[in-house]
GROMACS .gro file of C-alpha atoms in nm:
model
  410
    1UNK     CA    1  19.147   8.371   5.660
    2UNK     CA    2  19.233   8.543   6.037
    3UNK     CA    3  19.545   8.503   6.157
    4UNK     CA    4  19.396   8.219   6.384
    5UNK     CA    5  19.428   8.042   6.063
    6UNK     CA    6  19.713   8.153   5.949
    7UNK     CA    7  19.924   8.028   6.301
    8UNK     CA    8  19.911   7.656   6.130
    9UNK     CA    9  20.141   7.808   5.883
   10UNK     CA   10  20.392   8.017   6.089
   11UNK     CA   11  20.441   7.678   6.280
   12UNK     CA   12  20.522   7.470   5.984
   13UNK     CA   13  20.761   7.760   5.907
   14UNK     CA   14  20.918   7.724   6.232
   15UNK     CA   15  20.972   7.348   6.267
   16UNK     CA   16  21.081   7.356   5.870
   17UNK     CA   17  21.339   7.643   5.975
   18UNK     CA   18  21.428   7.384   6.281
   19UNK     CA   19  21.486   7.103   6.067
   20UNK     CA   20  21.708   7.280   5.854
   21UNK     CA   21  21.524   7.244   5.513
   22UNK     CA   22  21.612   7.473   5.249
   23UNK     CA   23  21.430   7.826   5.236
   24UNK     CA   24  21.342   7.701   4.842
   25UNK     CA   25  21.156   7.404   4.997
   26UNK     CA   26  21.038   7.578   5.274
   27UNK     CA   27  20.853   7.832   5.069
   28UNK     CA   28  20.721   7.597   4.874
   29UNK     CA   29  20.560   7.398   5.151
   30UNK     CA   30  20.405   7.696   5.288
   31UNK     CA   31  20.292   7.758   4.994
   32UNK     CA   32  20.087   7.467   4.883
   33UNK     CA   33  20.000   7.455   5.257
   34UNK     CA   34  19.849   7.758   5.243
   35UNK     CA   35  19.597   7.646   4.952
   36UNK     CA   36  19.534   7.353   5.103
   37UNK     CA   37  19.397   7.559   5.436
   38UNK     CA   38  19.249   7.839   5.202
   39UNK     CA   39  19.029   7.504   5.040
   40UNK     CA   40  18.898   7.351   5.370
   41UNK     CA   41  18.801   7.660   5.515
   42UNK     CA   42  18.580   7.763   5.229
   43UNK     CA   43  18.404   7.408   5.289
   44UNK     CA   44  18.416   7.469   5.683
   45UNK     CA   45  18.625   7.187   5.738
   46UNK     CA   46  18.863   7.203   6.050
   47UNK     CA   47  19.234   7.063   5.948
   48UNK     CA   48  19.199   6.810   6.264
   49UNK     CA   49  18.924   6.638   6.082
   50UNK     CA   50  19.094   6.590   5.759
   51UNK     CA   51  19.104   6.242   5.567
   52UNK     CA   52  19.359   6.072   5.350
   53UNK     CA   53  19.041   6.094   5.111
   54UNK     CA   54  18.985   6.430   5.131
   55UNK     CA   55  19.343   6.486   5.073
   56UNK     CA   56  19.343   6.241   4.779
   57UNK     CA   57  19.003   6.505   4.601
   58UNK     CA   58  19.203   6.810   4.697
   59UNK     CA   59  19.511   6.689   4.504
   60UNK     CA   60  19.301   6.588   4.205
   61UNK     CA   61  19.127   7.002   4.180
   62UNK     CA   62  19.499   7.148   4.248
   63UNK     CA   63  19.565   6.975   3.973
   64UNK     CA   64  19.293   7.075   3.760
   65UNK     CA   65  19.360   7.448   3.888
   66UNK     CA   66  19.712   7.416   3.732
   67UNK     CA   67  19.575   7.270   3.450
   68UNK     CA   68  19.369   7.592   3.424
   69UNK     CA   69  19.620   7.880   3.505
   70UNK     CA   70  19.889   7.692   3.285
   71UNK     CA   71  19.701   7.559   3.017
   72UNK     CA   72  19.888   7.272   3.025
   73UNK     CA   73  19.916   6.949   3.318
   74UNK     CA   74  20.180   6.971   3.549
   75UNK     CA   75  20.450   6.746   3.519
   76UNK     CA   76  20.420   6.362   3.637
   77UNK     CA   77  20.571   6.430   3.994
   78UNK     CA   78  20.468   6.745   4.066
   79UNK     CA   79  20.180   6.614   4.316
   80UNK     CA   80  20.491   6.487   4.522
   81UNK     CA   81  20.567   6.829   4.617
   82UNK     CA   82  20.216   6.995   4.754
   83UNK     CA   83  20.165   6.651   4.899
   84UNK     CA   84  20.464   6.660   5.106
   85UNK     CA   85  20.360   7.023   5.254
   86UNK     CA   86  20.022   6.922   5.329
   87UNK     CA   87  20.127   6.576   5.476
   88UNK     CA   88  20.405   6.829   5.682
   89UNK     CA   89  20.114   7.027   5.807
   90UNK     CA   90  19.886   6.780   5.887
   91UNK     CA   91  20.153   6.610   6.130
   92UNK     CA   92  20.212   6.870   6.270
   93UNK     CA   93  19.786   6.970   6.359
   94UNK     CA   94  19.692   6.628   6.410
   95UNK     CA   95  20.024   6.459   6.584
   96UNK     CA   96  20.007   6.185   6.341
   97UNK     CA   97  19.992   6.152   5.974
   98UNK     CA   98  19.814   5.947   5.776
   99UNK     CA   99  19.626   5.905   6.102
  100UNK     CA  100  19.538   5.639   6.279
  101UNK     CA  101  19.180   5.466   6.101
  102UNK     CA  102  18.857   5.492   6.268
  103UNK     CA  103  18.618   5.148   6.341
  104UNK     CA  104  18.388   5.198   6.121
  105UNK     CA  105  18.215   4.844   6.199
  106UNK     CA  106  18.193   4.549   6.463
  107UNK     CA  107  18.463   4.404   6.222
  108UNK     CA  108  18.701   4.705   6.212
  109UNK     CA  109  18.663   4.725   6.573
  110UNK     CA  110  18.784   4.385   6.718
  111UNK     CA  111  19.034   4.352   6.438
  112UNK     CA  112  19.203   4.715   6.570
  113UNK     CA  113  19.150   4.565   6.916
  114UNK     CA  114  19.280   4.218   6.847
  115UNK     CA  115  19.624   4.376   6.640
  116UNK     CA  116  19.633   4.653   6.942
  117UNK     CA  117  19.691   4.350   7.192
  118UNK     CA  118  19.884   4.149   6.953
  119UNK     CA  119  20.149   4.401   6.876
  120UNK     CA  120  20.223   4.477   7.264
  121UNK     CA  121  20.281   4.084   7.320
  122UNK     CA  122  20.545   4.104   7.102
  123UNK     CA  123  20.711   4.367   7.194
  124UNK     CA  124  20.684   4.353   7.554
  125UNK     CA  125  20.625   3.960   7.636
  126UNK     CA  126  20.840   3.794   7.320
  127UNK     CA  127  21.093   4.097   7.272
  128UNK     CA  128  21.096   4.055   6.884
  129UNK     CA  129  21.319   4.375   6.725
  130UNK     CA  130  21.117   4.561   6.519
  131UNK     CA  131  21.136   4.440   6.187
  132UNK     CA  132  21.027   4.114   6.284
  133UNK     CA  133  20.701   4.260   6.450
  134UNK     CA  134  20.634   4.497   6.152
  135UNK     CA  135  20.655   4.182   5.972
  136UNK     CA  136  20.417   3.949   6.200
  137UNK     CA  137  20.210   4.261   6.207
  138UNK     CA  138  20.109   4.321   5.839
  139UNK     CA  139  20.036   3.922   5.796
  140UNK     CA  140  19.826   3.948   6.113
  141UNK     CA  141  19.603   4.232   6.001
  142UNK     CA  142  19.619   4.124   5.658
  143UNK     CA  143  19.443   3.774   5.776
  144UNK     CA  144  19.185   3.934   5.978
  145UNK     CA  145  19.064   4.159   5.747
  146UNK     CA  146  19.052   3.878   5.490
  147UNK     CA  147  18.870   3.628   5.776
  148UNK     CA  148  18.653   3.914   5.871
  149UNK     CA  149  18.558   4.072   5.607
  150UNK     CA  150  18.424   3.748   5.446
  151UNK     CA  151  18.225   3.580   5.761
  152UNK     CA  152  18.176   3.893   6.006
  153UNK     CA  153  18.374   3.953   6.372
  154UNK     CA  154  18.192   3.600   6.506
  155UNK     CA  155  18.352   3.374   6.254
  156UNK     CA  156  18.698   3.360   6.439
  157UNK     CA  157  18.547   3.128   6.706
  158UNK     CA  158  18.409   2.918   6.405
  159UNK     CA  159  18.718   2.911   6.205
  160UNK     CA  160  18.808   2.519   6.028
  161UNK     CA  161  19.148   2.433   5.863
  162UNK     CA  162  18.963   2.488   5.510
  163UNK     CA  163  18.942   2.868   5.622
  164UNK     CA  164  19.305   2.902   5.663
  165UNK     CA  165  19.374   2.671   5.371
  166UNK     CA  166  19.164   2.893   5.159
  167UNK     CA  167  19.369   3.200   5.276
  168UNK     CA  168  19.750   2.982   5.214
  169UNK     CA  169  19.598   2.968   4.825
  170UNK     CA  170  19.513   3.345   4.844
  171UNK     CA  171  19.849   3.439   4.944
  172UNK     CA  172  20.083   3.132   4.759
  173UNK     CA  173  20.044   3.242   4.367
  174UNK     CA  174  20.388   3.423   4.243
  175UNK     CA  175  20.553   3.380   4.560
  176UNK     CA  176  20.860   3.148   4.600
  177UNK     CA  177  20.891   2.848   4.844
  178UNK     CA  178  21.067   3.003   5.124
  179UNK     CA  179  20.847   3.329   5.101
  180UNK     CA  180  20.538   3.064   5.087
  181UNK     CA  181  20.712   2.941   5.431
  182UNK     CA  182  20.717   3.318   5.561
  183UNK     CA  183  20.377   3.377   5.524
  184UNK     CA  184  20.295   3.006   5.714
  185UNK     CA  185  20.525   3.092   6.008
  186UNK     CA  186  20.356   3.456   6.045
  187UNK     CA  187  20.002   3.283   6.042
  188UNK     CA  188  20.114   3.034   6.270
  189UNK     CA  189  20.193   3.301   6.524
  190UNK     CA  190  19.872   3.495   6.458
  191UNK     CA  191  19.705   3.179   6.510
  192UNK     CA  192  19.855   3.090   6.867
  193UNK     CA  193  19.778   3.448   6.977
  194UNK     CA  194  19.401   3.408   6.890
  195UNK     CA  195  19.380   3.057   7.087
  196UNK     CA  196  19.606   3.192   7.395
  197UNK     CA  197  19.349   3.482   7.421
  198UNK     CA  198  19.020   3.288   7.351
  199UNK     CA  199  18.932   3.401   7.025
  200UNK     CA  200  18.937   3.096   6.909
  201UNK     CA  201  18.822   2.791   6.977
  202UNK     CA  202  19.127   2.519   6.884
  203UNK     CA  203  19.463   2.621   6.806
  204UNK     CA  204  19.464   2.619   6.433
  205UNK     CA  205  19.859   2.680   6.353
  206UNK     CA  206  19.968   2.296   6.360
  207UNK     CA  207  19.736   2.328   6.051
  208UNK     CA  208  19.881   2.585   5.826
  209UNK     CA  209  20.043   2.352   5.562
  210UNK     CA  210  20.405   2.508   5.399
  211UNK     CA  211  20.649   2.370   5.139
  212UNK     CA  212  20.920   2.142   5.272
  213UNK     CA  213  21.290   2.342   5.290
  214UNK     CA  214  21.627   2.160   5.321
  215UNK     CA  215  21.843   2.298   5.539
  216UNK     CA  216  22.034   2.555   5.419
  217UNK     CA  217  21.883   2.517   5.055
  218UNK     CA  218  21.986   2.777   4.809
  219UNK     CA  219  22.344   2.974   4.785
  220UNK     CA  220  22.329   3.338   4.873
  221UNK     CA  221  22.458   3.602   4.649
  222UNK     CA  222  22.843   3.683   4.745
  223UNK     CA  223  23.064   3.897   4.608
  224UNK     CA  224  23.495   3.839   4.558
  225UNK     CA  225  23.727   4.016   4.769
  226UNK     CA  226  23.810   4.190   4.373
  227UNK     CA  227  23.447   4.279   4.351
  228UNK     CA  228  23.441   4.432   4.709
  229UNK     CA  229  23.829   4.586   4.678
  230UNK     CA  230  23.599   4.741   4.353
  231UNK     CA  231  23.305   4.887   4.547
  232UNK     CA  232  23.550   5.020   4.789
  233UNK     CA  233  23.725   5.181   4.507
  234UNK     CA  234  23.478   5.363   4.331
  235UNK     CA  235  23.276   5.515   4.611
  236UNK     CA  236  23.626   5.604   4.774
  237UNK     CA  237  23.694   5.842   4.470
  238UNK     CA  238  23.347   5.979   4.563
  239UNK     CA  239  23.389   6.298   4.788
  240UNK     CA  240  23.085   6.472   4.799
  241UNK     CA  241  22.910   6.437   5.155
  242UNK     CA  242  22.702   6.156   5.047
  243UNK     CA  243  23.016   5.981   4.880
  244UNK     CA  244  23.177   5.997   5.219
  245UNK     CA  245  22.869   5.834   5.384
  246UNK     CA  246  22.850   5.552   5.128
  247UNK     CA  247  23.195   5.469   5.168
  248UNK     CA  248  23.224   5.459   5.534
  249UNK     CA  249  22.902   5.235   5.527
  250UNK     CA  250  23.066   5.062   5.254
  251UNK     CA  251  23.386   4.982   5.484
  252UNK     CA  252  23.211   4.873   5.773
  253UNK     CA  253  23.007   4.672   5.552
  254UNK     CA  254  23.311   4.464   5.371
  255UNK     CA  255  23.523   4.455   5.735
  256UNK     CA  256  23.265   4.305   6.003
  257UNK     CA  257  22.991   4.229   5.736
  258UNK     CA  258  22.731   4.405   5.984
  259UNK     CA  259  22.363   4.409   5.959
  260UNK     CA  260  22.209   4.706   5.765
  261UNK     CA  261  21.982   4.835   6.113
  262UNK     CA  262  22.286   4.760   6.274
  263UNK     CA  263  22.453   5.060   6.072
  264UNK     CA  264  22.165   5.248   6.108
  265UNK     CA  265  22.166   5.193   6.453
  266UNK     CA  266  22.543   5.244   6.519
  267UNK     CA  267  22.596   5.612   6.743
  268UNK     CA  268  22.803   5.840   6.790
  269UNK     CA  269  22.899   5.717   7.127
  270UNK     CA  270  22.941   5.366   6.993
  271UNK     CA  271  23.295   5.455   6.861
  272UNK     CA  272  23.579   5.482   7.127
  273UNK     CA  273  23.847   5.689   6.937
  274UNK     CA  274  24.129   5.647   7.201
  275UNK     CA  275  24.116   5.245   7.272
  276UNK     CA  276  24.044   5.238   6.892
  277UNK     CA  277  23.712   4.993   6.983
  278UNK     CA  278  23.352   5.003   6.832
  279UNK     CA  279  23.030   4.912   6.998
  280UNK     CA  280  22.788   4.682   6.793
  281UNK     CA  281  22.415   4.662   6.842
  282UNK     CA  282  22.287   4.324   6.703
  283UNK     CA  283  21.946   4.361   6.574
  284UNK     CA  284  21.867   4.017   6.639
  285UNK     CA  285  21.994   3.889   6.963
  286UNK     CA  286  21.997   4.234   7.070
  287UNK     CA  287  22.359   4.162   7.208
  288UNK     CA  288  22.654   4.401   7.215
  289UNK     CA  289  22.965   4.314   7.047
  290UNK     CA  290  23.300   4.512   7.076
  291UNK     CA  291  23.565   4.487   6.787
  292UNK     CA  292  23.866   4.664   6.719
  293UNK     CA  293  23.831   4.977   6.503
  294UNK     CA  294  24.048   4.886   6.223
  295UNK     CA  295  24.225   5.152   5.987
  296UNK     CA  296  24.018   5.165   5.681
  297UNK     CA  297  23.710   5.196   5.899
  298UNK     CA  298  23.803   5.478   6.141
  299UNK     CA  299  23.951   5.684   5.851
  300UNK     CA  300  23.612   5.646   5.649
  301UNK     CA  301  23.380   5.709   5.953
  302UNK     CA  302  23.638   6.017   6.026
  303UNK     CA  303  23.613   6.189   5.699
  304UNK     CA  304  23.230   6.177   5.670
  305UNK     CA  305  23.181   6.310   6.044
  306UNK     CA  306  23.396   6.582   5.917
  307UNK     CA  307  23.303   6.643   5.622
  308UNK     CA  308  23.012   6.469   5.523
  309UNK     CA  309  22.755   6.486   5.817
  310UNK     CA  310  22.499   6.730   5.822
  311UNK     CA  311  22.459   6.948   6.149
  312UNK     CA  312  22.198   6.767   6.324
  313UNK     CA  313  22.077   6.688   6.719
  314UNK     CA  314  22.024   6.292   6.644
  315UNK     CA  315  22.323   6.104   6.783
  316UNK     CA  316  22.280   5.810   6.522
  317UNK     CA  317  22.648   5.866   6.253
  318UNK     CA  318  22.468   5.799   5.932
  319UNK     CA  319  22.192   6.071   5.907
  320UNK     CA  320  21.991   6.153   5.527
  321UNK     CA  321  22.199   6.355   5.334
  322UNK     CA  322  21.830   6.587   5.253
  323UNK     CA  323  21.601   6.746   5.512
  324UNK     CA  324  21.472   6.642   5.743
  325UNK     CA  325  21.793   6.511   5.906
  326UNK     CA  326  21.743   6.173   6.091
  327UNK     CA  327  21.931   5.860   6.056
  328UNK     CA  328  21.959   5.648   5.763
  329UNK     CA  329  21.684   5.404   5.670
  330UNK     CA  330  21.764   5.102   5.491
  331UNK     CA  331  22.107   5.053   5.296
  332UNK     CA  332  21.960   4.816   4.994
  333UNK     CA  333  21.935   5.098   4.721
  334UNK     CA  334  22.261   5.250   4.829
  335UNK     CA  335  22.430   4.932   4.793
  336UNK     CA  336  22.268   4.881   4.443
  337UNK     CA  337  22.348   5.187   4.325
  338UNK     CA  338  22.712   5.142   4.448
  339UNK     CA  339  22.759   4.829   4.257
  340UNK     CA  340  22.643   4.966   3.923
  341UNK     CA  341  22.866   5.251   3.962
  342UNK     CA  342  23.110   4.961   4.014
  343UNK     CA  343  23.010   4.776   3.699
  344UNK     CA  344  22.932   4.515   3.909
  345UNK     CA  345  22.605   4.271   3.866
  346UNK     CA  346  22.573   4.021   4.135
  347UNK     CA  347  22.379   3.712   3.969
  348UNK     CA  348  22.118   3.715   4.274
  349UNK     CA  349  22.010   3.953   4.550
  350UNK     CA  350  22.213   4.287   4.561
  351UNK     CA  351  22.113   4.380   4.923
  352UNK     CA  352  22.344   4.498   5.179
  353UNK     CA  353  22.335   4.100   5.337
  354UNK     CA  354  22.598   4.035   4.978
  355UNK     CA  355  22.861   4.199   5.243
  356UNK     CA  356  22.808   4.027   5.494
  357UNK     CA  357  22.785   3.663   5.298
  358UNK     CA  358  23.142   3.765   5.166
  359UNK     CA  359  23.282   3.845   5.462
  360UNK     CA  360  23.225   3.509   5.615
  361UNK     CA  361  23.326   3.262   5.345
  362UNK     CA  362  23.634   3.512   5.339
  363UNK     CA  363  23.720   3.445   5.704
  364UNK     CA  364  23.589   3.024   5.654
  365UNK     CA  365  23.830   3.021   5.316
  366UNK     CA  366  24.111   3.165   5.594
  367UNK     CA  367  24.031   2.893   5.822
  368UNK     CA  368  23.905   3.107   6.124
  369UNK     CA  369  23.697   2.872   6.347
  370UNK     CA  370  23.307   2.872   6.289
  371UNK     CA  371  23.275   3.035   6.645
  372UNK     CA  372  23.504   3.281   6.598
  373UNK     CA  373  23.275   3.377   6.249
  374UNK     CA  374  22.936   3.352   6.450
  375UNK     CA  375  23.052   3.576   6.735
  376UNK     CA  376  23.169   3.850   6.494
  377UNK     CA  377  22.834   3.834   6.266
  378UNK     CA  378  22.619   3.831   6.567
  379UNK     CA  379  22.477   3.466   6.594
  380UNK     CA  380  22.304   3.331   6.864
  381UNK     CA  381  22.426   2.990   6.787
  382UNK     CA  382  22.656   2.754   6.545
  383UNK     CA  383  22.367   2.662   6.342
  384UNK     CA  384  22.257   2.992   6.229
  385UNK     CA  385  22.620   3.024   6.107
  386UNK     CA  386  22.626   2.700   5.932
  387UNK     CA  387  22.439   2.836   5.622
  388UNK     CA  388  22.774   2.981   5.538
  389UNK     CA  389  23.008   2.711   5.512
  390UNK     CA  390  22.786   2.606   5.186
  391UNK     CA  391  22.896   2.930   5.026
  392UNK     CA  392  23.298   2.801   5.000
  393UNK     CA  393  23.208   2.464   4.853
  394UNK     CA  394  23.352   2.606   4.578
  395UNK     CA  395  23.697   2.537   4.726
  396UNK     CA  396  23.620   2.176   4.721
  397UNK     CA  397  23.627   2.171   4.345
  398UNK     CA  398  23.985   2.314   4.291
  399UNK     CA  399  24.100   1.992   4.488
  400UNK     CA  400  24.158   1.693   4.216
  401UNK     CA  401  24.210   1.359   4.397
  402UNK     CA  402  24.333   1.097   4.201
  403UNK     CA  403  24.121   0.799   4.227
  404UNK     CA  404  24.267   0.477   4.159
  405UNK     CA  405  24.117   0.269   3.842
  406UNK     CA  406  24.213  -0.164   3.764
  407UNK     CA  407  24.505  -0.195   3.567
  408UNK     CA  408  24.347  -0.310   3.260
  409UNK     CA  409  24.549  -0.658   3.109
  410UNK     CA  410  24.662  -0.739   2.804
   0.00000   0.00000   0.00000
């Protein structure tokens, strides 16, 4: 190779270096890399025109060229590791990896077009936050490809209420009621996009048929203020960097019983230290609340900016505790992993949402008014807060009224 080729290399180096991976990893990156470069040029392929197949065949002979130096097949995750330095690399020479897919057909084309269009009206015209797009976004394309793969890119104009009843079956087996309802309420927005914009000639969604839910059907896992005072407990006596992390997510879990983007969201900035305040982001309503920094809080959040952060640019507080150092994704497998080191099973859903549940039938079981609760979990109105008051119902059956009976005679 010249040292043209060999610049690809030097870069990932650099931005490794930058990101402040280990010099293990980063030699290790470079390495596999390298082999990965050495086997395209040999077949004249430039990097920039590099496929997720082709990457998929050159994993397959590295691992028959272990196979062969070793004697032996390299252990089960060992692809992980050249696959992260070649999908480093190929960021880094294309922009964007895996890249974007090509239209390969009249099909491929007006479904990229059609989900193109569709994802900027929500953003820009509806405002949805981002999870709710990603959501409306992977039902969308997951319905065209279905519709067009089946009847070609002229059927949409054609489409009956047997085509989309046909796609409800494909999607309803092993799925529960309200995720049945999901998938009906994403179609039905796909649906009203295609009519607004022509595609189609009736507007289809009144059509999509979903089970029947009663309002606020089904209890939410909770967890007692002793099963929370426990989670607090244990990952309090945990003081390595990510133990400090966990519990300060932990305490602002169990005190405001936040959102998990809104913790992953939460800045630097968003704490005022000398009016002892903090700034909340609701991911929903996309509304800013301001609460009092209480005790157990600050002192958490203190000791892991201290002590438990890793020196980074990003201004978010809860950053990965590995390389590369952005801020935390999602908080459900912390939380898990949290409650088993508790000893604690919760009998449904473990998510981060078990927080916030608890919180609020702590501060309804106190008496605080519902608007009061609504304003301090983010709610937009009274009824999305009403859910709640079905999770201290329980009280209710501690109270024994004494219902009068007829005297019987003798």
């Amino acid at each position: 190779m010249s040292n043209a080729d060999y610049e690809p290399i030097s870069k990932l180096r650099i931005l490794l270096t930058e990101q402040r991976y280990s010099p293990v990893v980063i030699g290790n990156y470079c390495a596999y890399a390298h082999g990965f470069l050495d086997y395209f040029a040999q077949h004249d392929l430039p990097i920039m025109d590099v496929t997720e197949e082709q990457v998929s065949k050159y994993l397959q002979y590295a691992i028959a060229m272990f196979r062969k130096r070793h004697g032996r097949a390299p252990a089960r995750d060992w692809h992980s590791i050249p696959r992260s330095g070649i999908h480093a690399l190929l960021r880094l020479a294309q922009g964007q990896w895996p890249s974007a897919p090509k239209a390969t057909c009249a099909a491929d084309a007006l479904r990229f077009a059609i989900c193109d269009e569709y994802e900027t009206w929500l953003r820009e015209e509806r405002g949805l936050a981002s999870a709710s797009i990603d959501a409306l976004m992977w039902e969308g394309r997951n319905f065209l490809t279905w519709q067009l793969d089946r009847l070609g890119p002229d059927s949409l104009m054609t489409m009956t209420v047997g085509d989309i009843d046909c796609y409800m079956d494909t999607r309803s087996p092993h799925q529960t009621r309200k995720s049945v309802k999901d998938v009906a309420e994403r179609l039905r927005s796909m649906l009203r996009y295609l009519h607004r914009t022509g595609r189609t000639a009736i507007d289809l969604s009144p059509h999509v048929v979903a089970p029947l839910l009663y309002a606020y059907e089904g209890v939410p896992s909770i967890l007692t203020p002793d099963q929370v005072a426990a989670v607090l407990q244990a990952s309090g006596a945990d003081k390595t960097p990510v133990g400090l992390r966990d519990h300060a997510i932990l305490q602002l879990l169990a005190t405001y019983g936040l959102r998990s983007g809104e913790i992953c969201n939460l800045r630097i900035g968003d704490i005022d230290w000398r009016t002892e305040a903090i700034r909340i982001r609701h991911t929903k309503t996309r509304a800013c609340s301001f609460l009092p920094l209480m005790a157990p809080v600050g002192e958490a959040v203190l000791a892991y900016l201290q002590a438990g952060r890793p020196v980074t640019g990003a201004r978010e507080i809860f950053i990965r505790t590995r390389a590369p150092y952005r801020k935390l994704g999602l908080l459900a497998n912390m939380v898990r992993r949290r409650l088993k080191d508790a000893g604690i099973k919760p009998t449904g859903k473990s998510g981060s949402h078990i927080f916030r549940h608890a919180r609020a039938v702590e501060m309804l079981r106190a008496a605080v008014p519902q608007k009061v609760i609504g304003d301090l979990l983010g709610h937009r109105s009274a009824e999305s807060t009403a859910p709640y008051l079905k999770l201290a119902t329980e009280d209710l059956r501690a109270i024994a009224l004494d219902v009068p009976g007829q005297e019987v005679r003798s």
